XYZ file of C-alpha atoms in Angstrom:
326
model
C 21.861 79.693 80.970
C 20.457 82.030 81.484
C 20.792 84.334 84.328
C 17.750 86.955 85.778
C 18.940 89.891 87.108
C 17.579 88.731 90.864
C 19.324 85.627 90.632
C 22.878 87.037 88.713
C 23.049 90.009 91.791
C 24.250 88.388 94.560
C 26.731 86.359 93.376
C 27.784 88.900 90.825
C 28.570 91.217 94.028
C 30.348 88.288 96.094
C 32.379 88.269 93.208
C 33.195 91.565 93.433
C 33.439 91.610 97.211
C 36.343 88.199 96.826
C 38.418 90.709 94.787
C 38.511 93.651 96.670
C 39.256 91.714 99.545
C 42.575 90.233 97.719
C 44.161 93.619 96.213
C 43.679 95.679 99.396
C 45.111 93.661 101.769
C 48.545 93.882 102.123
C 51.100 92.185 100.773
C 52.830 88.743 103.517
C 56.081 90.125 104.847
C 59.244 87.732 104.523
C 60.503 85.573 107.465
C 64.003 86.708 106.380
C 63.565 90.047 105.972
C 63.630 92.862 108.695
C 63.222 96.631 108.956
C 62.720 99.854 111.284
C 61.778 102.833 110.158
C 59.223 103.489 107.939
C 59.963 102.294 104.433
C 59.027 104.608 101.409
C 59.491 103.964 97.869
C 61.691 107.656 96.806
C 60.161 109.006 94.671
C 61.741 108.905 90.174
C 64.729 111.354 90.319
C 64.397 112.895 86.892
C 67.934 112.901 84.765
C 70.527 115.442 86.201
C 70.965 119.062 84.183
C 73.236 118.033 81.888
C 75.235 121.188 82.773
C 75.540 119.971 86.393
C 76.900 117.288 85.422
C 79.591 118.783 83.105
C 80.481 120.700 86.482
C 80.985 117.699 88.363
C 83.359 116.680 85.548
C 85.064 119.985 85.012
C 85.644 120.073 88.729
C 86.959 116.665 88.769
C 89.551 117.759 85.950
C 90.294 120.512 88.168
C 91.262 118.591 91.094
C 93.248 116.176 88.590
C 95.172 118.738 86.886
C 95.799 120.566 90.458
C 97.402 117.342 91.559
C 98.811 116.503 88.476
C 100.330 120.414 88.486
C 102.035 120.116 91.969
C 103.601 116.736 91.453
C 105.749 117.987 88.017
C 109.052 117.028 87.342
C 108.218 113.975 90.215
C 109.482 110.592 87.609
C 110.126 107.983 90.708
C 106.208 106.627 89.870
C 106.001 104.523 93.594
C 107.346 108.161 94.903
C 103.894 109.883 92.963
C 101.488 107.408 93.940
C 102.504 108.006 97.793
C 103.293 111.998 97.188
C 99.599 111.460 95.939
C 98.378 109.724 99.004
C 99.700 112.562 101.009
C 97.650 114.988 99.094
C 94.692 113.318 100.171
C 95.226 113.062 103.509
C 95.739 117.107 104.203
C 92.488 117.746 102.097
C 90.534 115.185 103.926
C 92.679 117.542 106.975
C 91.935 121.168 106.159
C 87.897 120.039 105.270
C 87.753 118.699 109.272
C 90.525 120.374 110.417
C 92.080 117.435 111.952
C 95.902 116.495 112.185
C 96.574 113.467 110.162
C 99.498 111.472 109.946
C 101.114 109.232 107.766
C 103.059 106.280 107.549
C 107.223 106.919 107.818
C 108.035 107.704 104.437
C 111.461 107.390 102.895
C 113.397 110.774 101.796
C 112.200 111.083 98.726
C 108.598 110.416 99.198
C 109.592 113.035 102.093
C 111.177 115.668 100.110
C 108.520 115.632 97.444
C 105.430 115.516 99.872
C 107.603 118.892 101.827
C 107.699 120.644 98.298
C 103.536 119.704 97.324
C 101.770 121.152 100.301
C 104.001 123.931 100.408
C 101.781 125.223 97.709
C 98.678 124.488 99.501
C 96.903 127.164 101.115
C 95.532 126.690 104.865
C 97.947 123.415 105.224
C 101.056 123.278 108.130
C 103.732 120.018 107.351
C 105.405 118.919 110.165
C 108.014 116.401 109.185
C 108.770 114.015 112.725
C 111.372 110.981 112.228
C 112.575 111.140 116.196
C 116.096 112.368 115.696
C 117.638 115.764 113.232
C 119.574 112.929 110.907
C 116.407 110.561 110.942
C 115.750 109.892 107.342
C 112.623 107.943 107.710
C 109.980 110.373 108.728
C 106.227 111.026 109.079
C 104.982 113.833 108.213
C 102.071 115.300 110.418
C 99.474 117.873 108.022
C 96.562 119.891 109.406
C 95.146 123.136 109.685
C 97.297 125.715 111.571
C 94.883 126.757 114.159
C 94.653 123.032 114.813
C 98.325 121.041 115.417
C 99.225 124.441 117.147
C 96.715 123.158 119.432
C 98.138 119.098 119.684
C 100.262 117.534 120.706
C 102.989 116.971 117.818
C 104.537 113.940 118.992
C 104.378 111.389 116.460
C 106.934 109.021 117.311
C 107.976 107.369 119.659
C 110.849 105.526 120.570
C 112.056 101.834 122.024
C 115.438 100.233 123.263
C 116.437 96.627 122.668
C 119.057 95.713 125.101
C 119.943 91.312 125.489
C 123.328 89.879 125.784
C 125.326 90.059 122.865
C 128.761 89.930 124.090
C 129.396 87.172 122.686
C 127.115 87.507 119.541
C 128.044 90.269 117.305
C 124.051 91.246 115.167
C 123.357 93.202 112.466
C 121.656 96.166 111.648
C 120.234 94.191 109.256
C 118.905 90.780 112.343
C 117.912 94.372 114.371
C 115.165 94.913 111.343
C 114.334 91.497 110.399
C 113.422 91.032 113.937
C 110.827 93.623 113.496
C 110.051 92.811 110.891
C 109.219 89.723 111.946
C 106.600 90.138 114.575
C 104.399 91.320 111.508
C 103.904 94.189 111.452
C 104.866 96.315 107.769
C 108.366 97.971 106.807
C 106.555 101.260 106.598
C 104.725 101.571 110.505
C 108.929 102.154 112.117
C 111.667 103.969 110.800
C 115.042 104.070 111.065
C 117.088 101.258 113.395
C 120.011 103.477 114.934
C 122.700 100.282 116.718
C 124.695 100.808 119.733
C 128.148 101.395 119.939
C 129.895 97.921 121.567
C 127.416 95.552 121.073
C 125.157 97.391 122.901
C 121.698 97.078 121.292
C 119.843 98.913 118.790
C 117.489 100.981 118.776
C 114.460 102.402 116.797
C 111.084 104.171 116.054
C 107.518 103.400 115.221
C 104.350 104.873 115.144
C 102.899 105.263 119.059
C 100.133 102.930 118.656
C 102.460 99.534 118.249
C 104.401 100.524 121.360
C 102.537 97.610 123.361
C 102.888 95.383 120.870
C 105.975 96.070 119.838
C 107.352 95.744 123.915
C 105.745 92.542 124.103
C 106.506 90.673 120.634
C 109.913 92.082 120.384
C 112.272 89.079 122.695
C 114.652 87.665 120.509
C 117.448 88.901 117.694
C 118.457 86.169 115.850
C 119.649 83.736 118.514
C 119.746 86.683 121.386
C 116.606 87.050 123.636
C 116.465 90.446 123.558
C 113.680 92.542 125.797
C 112.605 96.211 124.482
C 110.837 99.108 126.372
C 110.396 102.116 125.542
C 112.407 105.715 126.328
C 112.249 109.085 125.473
C 113.045 110.559 122.428
C 115.757 112.686 124.197
C 117.873 109.176 125.229
C 118.284 108.272 121.445
C 121.813 108.006 120.895
C 122.458 108.761 117.235
C 125.582 108.201 116.300
C 126.807 108.337 112.195
C 126.960 105.504 110.671
C 130.112 104.086 109.764
C 131.518 104.022 106.814
C 134.004 101.767 104.005
C 135.369 104.165 101.175
C 136.949 102.239 97.348
C 137.342 102.486 94.737
C 136.401 100.141 91.016
C 137.030 100.596 87.166
C 133.938 99.459 85.140
C 133.041 99.787 81.328
C 129.908 101.367 82.807
C 127.766 102.976 85.350
C 124.463 99.925 85.148
C 123.542 98.795 87.970
C 124.159 95.325 87.867
C 127.988 96.336 88.153
C 128.934 98.751 90.511
C 126.675 97.026 92.925
C 128.303 93.506 92.085
C 131.507 95.612 92.925
C 130.193 96.961 95.874
C 128.786 94.004 97.862
C 131.114 91.128 96.723
C 129.143 89.104 95.702
C 129.171 87.660 91.398
C 126.605 89.963 89.075
C 124.883 86.225 88.170
C 123.951 86.149 92.337
C 123.091 90.288 92.081
C 120.994 89.838 88.955
C 118.798 86.361 90.792
C 118.630 89.903 93.875
C 117.156 92.084 91.426
C 114.880 89.632 90.078
C 113.568 88.563 93.174
C 113.269 92.239 94.446
C 115.921 91.798 97.264
C 117.540 95.752 95.406
C 116.164 99.312 96.174
C 118.039 102.317 94.357
C 116.796 105.274 96.558
C 114.645 103.330 98.568
C 112.287 102.292 95.260
C 112.806 98.812 94.273
C 114.345 97.967 91.050
C 113.692 95.253 88.336
C 115.700 96.096 85.895
C 119.965 95.030 86.069
C 120.565 97.672 83.138
C 119.255 100.955 85.285
C 122.198 103.388 85.446
C 122.894 105.030 88.574
C 124.807 108.396 89.294
C 126.593 110.392 92.311
C 124.867 110.094 95.161
C 121.728 107.675 94.754
C 121.634 104.319 97.702
C 121.585 101.285 96.610
C 120.265 99.010 99.168
C 120.533 94.410 98.707
C 118.463 92.452 101.388
C 120.903 91.105 103.981
C 123.923 92.425 102.410
C 123.491 96.021 103.515
C 123.700 100.028 102.015
C 125.778 101.309 100.020
C 126.180 104.940 98.315
C 127.597 106.197 94.643
C 130.853 108.461 95.548
C 132.471 111.012 92.795
C 132.561 109.637 89.415
C 135.473 110.382 87.100
C 136.689 109.374 83.558
C 139.319 107.232 82.508
C 141.704 107.833 79.718
C 140.531 104.429 78.347
C 137.163 105.289 78.384
C 135.756 104.032 81.677
C 134.755 105.350 85.046
C 136.743 105.738 87.882
C 133.748 104.754 91.086
C 133.989 105.941 94.465
C 131.938 103.487 96.646
C 130.503 104.656 99.892
C 129.575 101.273 102.212
C 127.498 101.550 105.258
C 128.705 98.797 107.709
């Protein structure tokens, strides 16, 4: 068929109009997509200049070098990671001019954190454990001008009372009952036993006071009540200890701990494998770890002891003083 201009023009115009209408109408909106505001396609960003990338990398490397320098000499990997977290909190506290509080930290972490924080400018750090001799403490970190205007109390004290006249509960019993409520160890501090079997007191983060007073209702087989008390009512007594000596062929953990806790080496090896043994508040997994004077050994369910004076015998062995906390 041959189209003439007079016959083809209306058909061509109609097809052109249909094509124009098709491409000019908006895309249908999917039924499952909703948004507010104006949707705009962002312009295609050009690659950042190489010197900008280099600057970012250099800044990150400089920060890493600074942190590594502050942690120089710290051997315990677990302590290193905890101190890094404290330093990150210090950075946020300075940047946002606010006061931040750590969880309850072990003595090695508190010591290394404070040594690192002392080297930083525009930072004030306050250690709080509830009483002067506290082992586990929190660190409050903030800009000097900000932390001075804040309520510095970052710990609360709770008292556990009950009829303990016929049932003797140990430090481990109270510790286990507190953990049994579901809170983690980092959220509460020292547990202090009261003389005469009158119960115990412990420190906790203030935001968990209401939870603990309503959840802690039994220690062992004894029904108890848990109430908040002022910090100045804490009844701290130095822990009772029992000292004795042992002669061992080595200073290995399995040798000294089995002698100190009166358990077999095979049983102690099982406890180490189950991660139930700690040296200086850090879990150990090797039974041949060597100990030194001043080390604190903790065994779940058995208590704690300290390695005292160490002397060499004439037969090449070690006479070790062991101080057992009772």
